[in-house]
Tab-separated table of C-alpha atoms in Angstrom:
chain	number	residue	atom	x	y	z
A	1	MET	CA	-50.451	46.213	9.078
A	2	GLN	CA	-53.506	47.979	10.407
A	3	PRO	CA	-55.757	49.609	7.787
A	4	PRO	CA	-54.626	53.218	7.331
A	5	ALA	CA	-56.709	55.900	8.890
A	6	ASN	CA	-58.666	58.148	6.561
A	7	VAL	CA	-57.954	61.821	7.125
A	8	SER	CA	-61.426	63.319	7.065
A	9	ASP	CA	-61.069	66.629	8.914
A	10	SER	CA	-59.830	68.648	5.918
A	11	VAL	CA	-61.657	71.926	5.369
A	12	PRO	CA	-61.745	73.929	2.107
A	13	ILE	CA	-60.513	77.527	2.360
A	14	GLU	CA	-61.544	80.371	0.067
A	15	THR	CA	-58.549	82.294	-1.315
A	16	ALA	CA	-60.251	84.435	-4.000
A	17	HIS	CA	-57.720	83.335	-6.639
A	18	GLU	CA	-59.161	83.624	-10.150
A	19	ASP	CA	-57.496	80.504	-11.560
A	20	MET	CA	-55.909	77.202	-10.519
A	21	ILE	CA	-53.858	77.207	-7.313
A	22	HIS	CA	-50.468	75.523	-7.737
A	23	ASP	CA	-48.943	75.779	-4.267
A	24	ALA	CA	-49.840	76.656	-0.680
A	25	GLN	CA	-47.299	76.985	2.135
A	26	LEU	CA	-47.560	77.813	5.829
A	27	ASP	CA	-44.757	79.867	7.337
A	28	TYR	CA	-42.338	78.582	9.994
A	29	TYR	CA	-44.796	79.198	12.845
A	30	GLY	CA	-47.920	78.099	10.971
A	31	LYS	CA	-49.474	81.541	11.446
A	32	ARG	CA	-49.411	82.672	7.825
A	33	LEU	CA	-50.459	80.982	4.616
A	34	ALA	CA	-49.106	81.890	1.178
A	35	THR	CA	-50.729	80.677	-2.033
A	36	CYS	CA	-49.898	81.082	-5.731
A	37	SER	CA	-51.941	80.607	-8.863
A	38	SER	CA	-52.216	80.675	-12.635
A	39	ASP	CA	-53.829	84.089	-12.153
A	40	ARG	CA	-50.201	85.356	-11.838
A	41	THR	CA	-50.541	86.412	-8.215
A	42	VAL	CA	-49.271	85.397	-4.788
A	43	LYS	CA	-51.538	85.867	-1.777
A	44	VAL	CA	-50.532	86.024	1.881
A	45	PHE	CA	-53.094	85.400	4.627
A	46	ASP	CA	-52.981	85.452	8.418
A	47	VAL	CA	-54.414	82.271	9.914
A	48	VAL	CA	-57.117	83.186	12.435
A	49	GLU	CA	-55.948	82.122	15.887
A	50	GLY	CA	-58.035	79.280	17.293
A	51	ASP	CA	-59.587	78.412	13.912
A	52	SER	CA	-57.133	77.240	11.244
A	53	SER	CA	-59.976	77.034	8.707
A	54	LYS	CA	-60.374	80.831	8.704
A	55	LEU	CA	-58.060	83.347	7.064
A	56	SER	CA	-57.687	87.086	7.197
A	57	ALA	CA	-58.498	89.167	4.120
A	58	GLY	CA	-54.875	88.816	3.064
A	59	GLN	CA	-52.635	90.757	0.691
A	60	THR	CA	-52.150	90.135	-3.024
A	61	LEU	CA	-48.601	90.314	-4.400
A	62	LYS	CA	-48.406	91.205	-8.090
A	63	GLY	CA	-45.213	91.083	-10.135
A	64	HIS	CA	-45.246	87.947	-12.267
A	65	THR	CA	-46.517	87.908	-15.845
A	66	GLY	CA	-47.258	84.188	-16.009
A	67	PRO	CA	-48.611	81.363	-13.844
A	68	VAL	CA	-46.851	81.173	-10.477
A	69	TRP	CA	-45.792	77.590	-9.803
A	70	GLN	CA	-44.260	77.610	-6.348
A	71	ILE	CA	-43.641	79.696	-3.244
A	72	ALA	CA	-41.175	79.278	-0.380
A	73	TRP	CA	-40.932	80.987	3.008
A	74	GLY	CA	-37.521	82.044	4.264
A	75	HIS	CA	-36.486	81.297	7.840
A	76	PRO	CA	-37.877	83.898	10.303
A	77	LYS	CA	-34.367	84.773	11.550
A	78	PHE	CA	-34.032	86.699	8.260
A	79	GLY	CA	-37.373	88.460	8.657
A	80	GLN	CA	-40.647	87.823	6.849
A	81	ILE	CA	-39.320	86.765	3.439
A	82	LEU	CA	-41.174	84.912	0.685
A	83	ALA	CA	-39.909	83.740	-2.713
A	84	SER	CA	-42.002	82.872	-5.766
A	85	CYS	CA	-41.197	81.367	-9.182
A	86	SER	CA	-43.141	81.510	-12.401
A	87	TYR	CA	-43.626	80.431	-15.999
A	88	ASP	CA	-42.377	83.923	-16.898
A	89	GLY	CA	-38.829	82.754	-16.111
A	90	LYS	CA	-38.464	84.965	-13.042
A	91	VAL	CA	-37.946	84.440	-9.341
A	92	LEU	CA	-39.204	87.219	-7.091
A	93	ILE	CA	-38.200	87.690	-3.461
A	94	TRP	CA	-40.697	89.563	-1.299
A	95	LYS	CA	-40.168	91.062	2.151
A	96	GLU	CA	-42.713	92.431	4.564
A	97	GLN	CA	-42.057	96.099	5.282
A	98	PRO	CA	-44.010	98.496	7.543
A	99	GLN	CA	-46.038	99.564	4.482
A	100	GLY	CA	-46.743	95.984	3.413
A	101	TRP	CA	-45.108	93.349	1.221
A	102	THR	CA	-42.446	94.709	-1.155
A	103	LYS	CA	-40.461	93.073	-3.934
A	104	VAL	CA	-36.782	93.262	-2.920
A	105	ARG	CA	-35.191	91.136	-5.640
A	106	GLU	CA	-36.049	90.097	-9.201
A	107	HIS	CA	-33.974	87.202	-10.520
A	108	ALA	CA	-34.343	86.996	-14.296
A	109	LEU	CA	-31.294	85.046	-15.553
A	110	HIS	CA	-33.303	82.022	-16.688
A	111	THR	CA	-34.626	81.793	-20.259
A	112	ALA	CA	-37.605	79.530	-19.565
A	113	SER	CA	-40.093	78.689	-16.830
A	114	VAL	CA	-38.684	78.479	-13.299
A	115	ASN	CA	-40.426	75.429	-11.879
A	116	SER	CA	-39.107	75.088	-8.344
A	117	ILE	CA	-37.378	77.064	-5.597
A	118	SER	CA	-35.959	76.025	-2.231
A	119	TRP	CA	-34.372	77.981	0.612
A	120	ALA	CA	-31.207	76.536	2.116
A	121	PRO	CA	-31.102	75.511	5.795
A	122	HIS	CA	-30.891	78.712	7.844
A	123	GLU	CA	-27.441	77.745	9.150
A	124	LEU	CA	-26.092	78.505	5.666
A	125	GLY	CA	-27.576	81.993	5.542
A	126	PRO	CA	-30.109	83.357	3.024
A	127	MET	CA	-29.558	81.139	-0.044
A	128	LEU	CA	-32.177	80.206	-2.622
A	129	ALA	CA	-31.829	77.439	-5.224
A	130	CYS	CA	-33.902	77.667	-8.420
A	131	ALA	CA	-34.663	74.975	-11.039
A	132	SER	CA	-35.717	75.897	-14.581
A	133	SER	CA	-37.026	74.383	-17.799
A	134	ASP	CA	-34.002	75.873	-19.564
A	135	GLY	CA	-32.004	73.042	-17.952
A	136	LYS	CA	-30.102	75.392	-15.663
A	137	ILE	CA	-29.919	75.689	-11.893
A	138	SER	CA	-29.217	78.966	-10.133
A	139	VAL	CA	-28.330	79.790	-6.546
A	140	LEU	CA	-28.992	83.238	-5.075
A	141	THR	CA	-26.885	84.219	-2.062
A	142	PHE	CA	-27.392	87.288	0.107
A	143	LYS	CA	-24.005	88.916	0.752
A	144	ASP	CA	-22.732	90.988	3.670
A	145	ASP	CA	-22.836	94.138	1.539
A	146	GLY	CA	-26.618	93.785	1.170
A	147	GLN	CA	-26.503	92.573	-2.441
A	148	TRP	CA	-27.675	89.270	-3.929
A	149	ALA	CA	-25.093	87.232	-5.865
A	150	ALA	CA	-26.235	84.676	-8.450
A	151	ASP	CA	-24.497	81.484	-9.595
A	152	ILE	CA	-26.044	79.718	-12.596
A	153	PHE	CA	-24.918	76.460	-14.184
A	154	ASN	CA	-26.127	73.620	-16.390
A	155	GLY	CA	-28.121	70.967	-14.544
A	156	HIS	CA	-30.411	68.753	-16.640
A	157	ALA	CA	-30.168	68.879	-20.434
A	158	ILE	CA	-33.896	69.024	-21.234
A	159	GLY	CA	-35.206	70.755	-18.134
A	160	CYS	CA	-35.216	70.727	-14.353
A	161	ASN	CA	-38.440	70.207	-12.408
A	162	ALA	CA	-37.562	70.392	-8.710
A	163	VAL	CA	-34.853	71.202	-6.175
A	164	SER	CA	-34.394	70.316	-2.496
A	165	TRP	CA	-31.601	71.162	-0.035
A	166	ALA	CA	-29.796	68.657	2.136
A	167	PRO	CA	-29.602	69.284	5.897
A	168	ALA	CA	-26.759	71.608	6.880
A	169	VAL	CA	-24.986	68.967	8.973
A	170	GLN	CA	-23.537	65.635	7.903
A	171	PRO	CA	-25.621	62.562	8.848
A	172	GLY	CA	-24.590	61.298	12.253
A	173	SER	CA	-22.631	64.427	13.144
A	174	LEU	CA	-24.838	65.053	16.174
A	175	ILE	CA	-24.071	61.641	17.665
A	176	THR	CA	-20.649	60.754	16.215
A	177	PRO	CA	-18.016	63.536	16.090
A	178	GLN	CA	-15.922	63.624	12.920
A	179	GLN	CA	-12.501	62.312	13.900
A	180	SER	CA	-10.686	64.562	11.446
A	181	GLN	CA	-12.245	67.713	12.828
A	182	GLN	CA	-10.534	69.401	15.798
A	183	PRO	CA	-13.148	70.733	18.238
A	184	ILE	CA	-13.318	74.475	18.702
A	185	PRO	CA	-12.710	75.569	22.318
A	186	GLY	CA	-15.970	76.275	24.092
A	187	GLN	CA	-18.069	74.341	21.551
A	188	SER	CA	-19.351	70.808	21.493
A	189	PRO	CA	-18.229	68.521	18.608
A	190	ALA	CA	-21.651	68.934	17.014
A	191	GLN	CA	-21.329	72.721	17.071
A	192	SER	CA	-17.856	72.678	15.516
A	193	THR	CA	-18.902	70.393	12.652
A	194	PRO	CA	-18.716	72.380	9.403
A	195	SER	CA	-21.955	73.051	7.546
A	196	VAL	CA	-22.635	71.264	4.280
A	197	LYS	CA	-23.862	73.061	1.146
A	198	ARG	CA	-25.583	70.395	-0.913
A	199	PHE	CA	-28.882	69.948	-2.761
A	200	ALA	CA	-30.634	67.559	-5.126
A	201	THR	CA	-32.413	68.325	-8.397
A	202	ALA	CA	-34.972	66.344	-10.405
A	203	GLY	CA	-34.974	66.476	-14.187
A	204	CYS	CA	-36.725	65.679	-17.456
A	205	ASP	CA	-33.764	63.374	-18.233
A	206	ASN	CA	-35.236	60.844	-15.725
A	207	LEU	CA	-32.347	61.541	-13.347
A	208	VAL	CA	-31.764	62.989	-9.899
A	209	ARG	CA	-28.498	64.891	-9.546
A	210	ILE	CA	-26.769	65.872	-6.311
A	211	TRP	CA	-24.724	69.065	-6.216
A	212	ALA	CA	-22.161	70.195	-3.635
A	213	PHE	CA	-20.321	73.481	-3.163
A	214	ARG	CA	-16.525	73.336	-3.368
A	215	GLU	CA	-14.934	75.965	-1.158
A	216	ASP	CA	-11.560	75.723	-2.937
A	217	SER	CA	-12.984	76.550	-6.370
A	218	GLN	CA	-15.996	78.508	-5.096
A	219	SER	CA	-18.224	76.570	-7.485
A	220	TRP	CA	-20.988	73.970	-7.551
A	221	ILE	CA	-20.013	70.486	-8.744
A	222	GLU	CA	-22.053	67.404	-9.578
A	223	GLU	CA	-21.413	65.003	-6.723
A	224	ASP	CA	-23.688	62.085	-7.656
A	225	VAL	CA	-26.320	60.923	-10.156
A	226	LEU	CA	-29.254	58.747	-9.094
A	227	GLU	CA	-30.687	56.529	-11.839
A	228	GLY	CA	-33.871	54.552	-11.291
A	229	HIS	CA	-36.865	56.283	-12.860
A	230	ALA	CA	-38.128	55.533	-16.374
A	231	ASP	CA	-39.695	58.943	-17.047
A	232	TRP	CA	-39.474	62.578	-15.929
A	233	VAL	CA	-38.725	63.024	-12.237
A	234	ARG	CA	-41.387	65.445	-11.058
A	235	ASP	CA	-40.236	66.111	-7.502
A	236	VAL	CA	-37.396	65.485	-5.076
A	237	ALA	CA	-37.357	65.921	-1.294
A	238	TRP	CA	-34.344	65.534	0.992
A	239	ALA	CA	-35.413	64.448	4.476
A	240	PRO	CA	-34.549	66.620	7.492
A	241	ASN	CA	-31.705	65.212	9.570
A	242	ILE	CA	-32.271	64.783	13.304
A	243	GLY	CA	-28.791	63.395	13.918
A	244	LEU	CA	-29.297	59.822	12.760
A	245	PRO	CA	-26.444	58.333	10.679
A	246	ARG	CA	-28.375	58.018	7.412
A	247	SER	CA	-29.582	60.263	4.586
A	248	TYR	CA	-32.986	59.898	2.921
A	249	ILE	CA	-34.150	61.330	-0.414
A	250	ALA	CA	-37.622	60.760	-1.876
A	251	THR	CA	-38.323	61.163	-5.594
A	252	ALA	CA	-41.622	61.205	-7.499
A	253	SER	CA	-41.945	60.497	-11.199
A	254	GLN	CA	-44.081	60.574	-14.300
A	255	ASP	CA	-43.530	56.791	-14.383
A	256	LYS	CA	-45.992	56.514	-11.434
A	257	THR	CA	-43.361	55.458	-8.918
A	258	VAL	CA	-41.858	56.870	-5.742
A	259	LEU	CA	-38.311	55.889	-4.836
A	260	ILE	CA	-36.668	56.237	-1.435
A	261	TRP	CA	-32.894	56.647	-1.667
A	262	THR	CA	-30.793	55.960	1.434
A	263	LYS	CA	-27.118	56.495	2.161
A	264	ASP	CA	-25.603	55.108	5.364
A	265	THR	CA	-22.211	56.846	5.325
A	266	PRO	CA	-20.621	59.672	3.307
A	267	THR	CA	-18.662	57.085	1.275
A	268	SER	CA	-21.354	54.449	0.784
A	269	PRO	CA	-23.514	54.314	-2.376
A	270	TRP	CA	-27.123	55.426	-2.553
A	271	VAL	CA	-29.556	52.504	-2.290
A	272	LYS	CA	-33.070	52.803	-3.741
A	273	THR	CA	-36.336	51.281	-2.530
A	274	ALA	CA	-39.669	51.666	-4.330
A	275	LEU	CA	-42.857	52.330	-2.402
A	276	ASP	CA	-45.464	49.639	-3.124
A	277	PRO	CA	-48.970	51.169	-3.256
A	278	SER	CA	-50.503	47.765	-4.051
A	279	SER	CA	-49.763	46.718	-0.459
A	280	ALA	CA	-51.616	49.701	1.010
A	281	LEU	CA	-55.177	49.322	2.247
A	282	THR	CA	-56.352	52.733	1.110
A	283	SER	CA	-59.775	54.082	1.997
A	284	PRO	CA	-62.345	54.183	-0.830
A	285	VAL	CA	-63.855	57.421	-2.079
A	286	PRO	CA	-67.595	57.439	-1.255
A	287	GLY	CA	-69.638	56.919	-4.410
A	288	ALA	CA	-66.587	56.425	-6.637
A	289	PRO	CA	-66.024	53.250	-8.676
A	290	THR	CA	-63.387	50.840	-7.451
A	291	PRO	CA	-60.129	51.762	-9.236
A	292	ALA	CA	-58.348	49.174	-11.308
A	293	ALA	CA	-55.410	47.534	-9.585
A	294	SER	CA	-52.057	49.102	-10.442
A	295	PRO	CA	-48.919	47.049	-11.114
A	296	ALA	CA	-46.811	46.354	-8.039
A	297	GLY	CA	-44.644	49.357	-7.216
A	298	LYS	CA	-46.742	51.788	-9.258
A	299	PHE	CA	-49.278	54.366	-8.156
A	300	PRO	CA	-52.588	54.744	-10.062
A	301	ASP	CA	-51.429	57.969	-11.728
A	302	VAL	CA	-48.466	60.312	-12.120
A	303	VAL	CA	-46.908	61.197	-8.756
A	304	TRP	CA	-46.454	64.951	-8.569
A	305	ARG	CA	-45.168	65.816	-5.104
A	306	VAL	CA	-43.376	64.263	-2.143
A	307	SER	CA	-42.862	66.004	1.198
A	308	TRP	CA	-41.257	64.964	4.502
A	309	SER	CA	-42.483	65.749	8.006
A	310	LEU	CA	-40.309	68.047	10.129
A	311	ALA	CA	-38.825	65.038	11.913
A	312	GLY	CA	-38.050	63.337	8.603
A	313	ASN	CA	-39.813	60.090	9.543
A	314	LEU	CA	-43.100	60.526	7.657
A	315	LEU	CA	-43.471	61.003	3.897
A	316	ALA	CA	-46.504	62.493	2.152
A	317	VAL	CA	-47.086	61.435	-1.471
A	318	SER	CA	-49.433	63.403	-3.760
A	319	CYS	CA	-50.755	61.482	-6.774
A	320	GLY	CA	-52.590	62.573	-9.903
A	321	ASP	CA	-55.683	60.617	-8.847
A	322	GLY	CA	-56.358	63.216	-6.146
A	323	LYS	CA	-55.149	61.082	-3.243
A	324	VAL	CA	-52.473	61.921	-0.684
A	325	THR	CA	-50.906	58.987	1.163
A	326	LEU	CA	-48.616	59.023	4.198
A	327	TRP	CA	-45.744	56.521	4.460
A	328	LYS	CA	-43.496	55.460	7.311
A	329	GLU	CA	-40.585	53.047	7.602
A	330	ASN	CA	-41.254	50.260	10.115
A	331	LEU	CA	-38.694	48.627	12.407
A	332	LYS	CA	-37.882	46.074	9.701
A	333	GLY	CA	-37.000	48.790	7.217
A	334	VAL	CA	-40.187	48.298	5.154
A	335	TRP	CA	-42.140	51.377	4.052
A	336	GLU	CA	-45.838	51.164	4.935
A	337	CYS	CA	-48.811	53.363	4.076
A	338	VAL	CA	-50.181	54.591	7.406
A	339	SER	CA	-52.840	57.055	6.253
A	340	ASP	CA	-54.554	58.469	3.184
A	341	MET	CA	-56.669	61.438	2.230
A	342	ASN	CA	-58.890	62.113	-0.779
A	343	SER	CA	-59.031	65.616	-2.208
């Protein structure tokens, strides 16, 4: 393997937050940046065209009474919509109106910190999943009558840290039509394939749980449980599906490991593979002491976040030592570190 390239063209951006920033997300087109902080605010900036290192003055959204952990942009087909979750136990949904950003929904059914939020694939309509320290998961759904409906159910006994939606189509549905499904006249087999409502959650019980919506009972059921971590699972990310006949889920844990879970067919079991940071030739930090070698399969510190590229073939891993590494599966099915960046 070639030594990974060091990503050196990162540029710091001033946001004027008064405390630690917990999340930053670009919108669908990469033209707006939203940030959230322990100062209890969300800020929305326009990215200056031609210079991504410059931001407009931005607008500050106030409504939370505690640190804001995460933000999530809705799909632009539903307008300019942004959701935020906080230690105050609330989820706020903001929408840009002619007069500026306005709070259009306050979701306050949780009794503890809401740690993670995730919008469903746009094919499913405006749906937002929320994960809370009270151990419950809630799903907000925008109805035809203009109201938001909320489903809430028990997820992880001692708290839920993260949530991530599965793609709206079954793996392989774009290249292999489902034999049991009769095509709809005027549509291709891929278009007539029913959408799938499914997401994964990561918990303080060291487990990842997969939930699916049952149309017959109109309820969410636990479809699978993934066991493999030895401590809290801090993050979970379901890879986008570009039509290939396989599902990928990445999980990050307090136990300093990252696991890649794969599933070849709807009936096959999930198979886990651990990333091996000891095999990566990471770039040294100038002036920093050489870090002690970590055990095989373990990162130097707690792994906090994992995130897939839009194509689902590149995984970013954010570690507590301030380093972000990029991983890719080679033709032999082995995951390799292809790049790294120091914060």
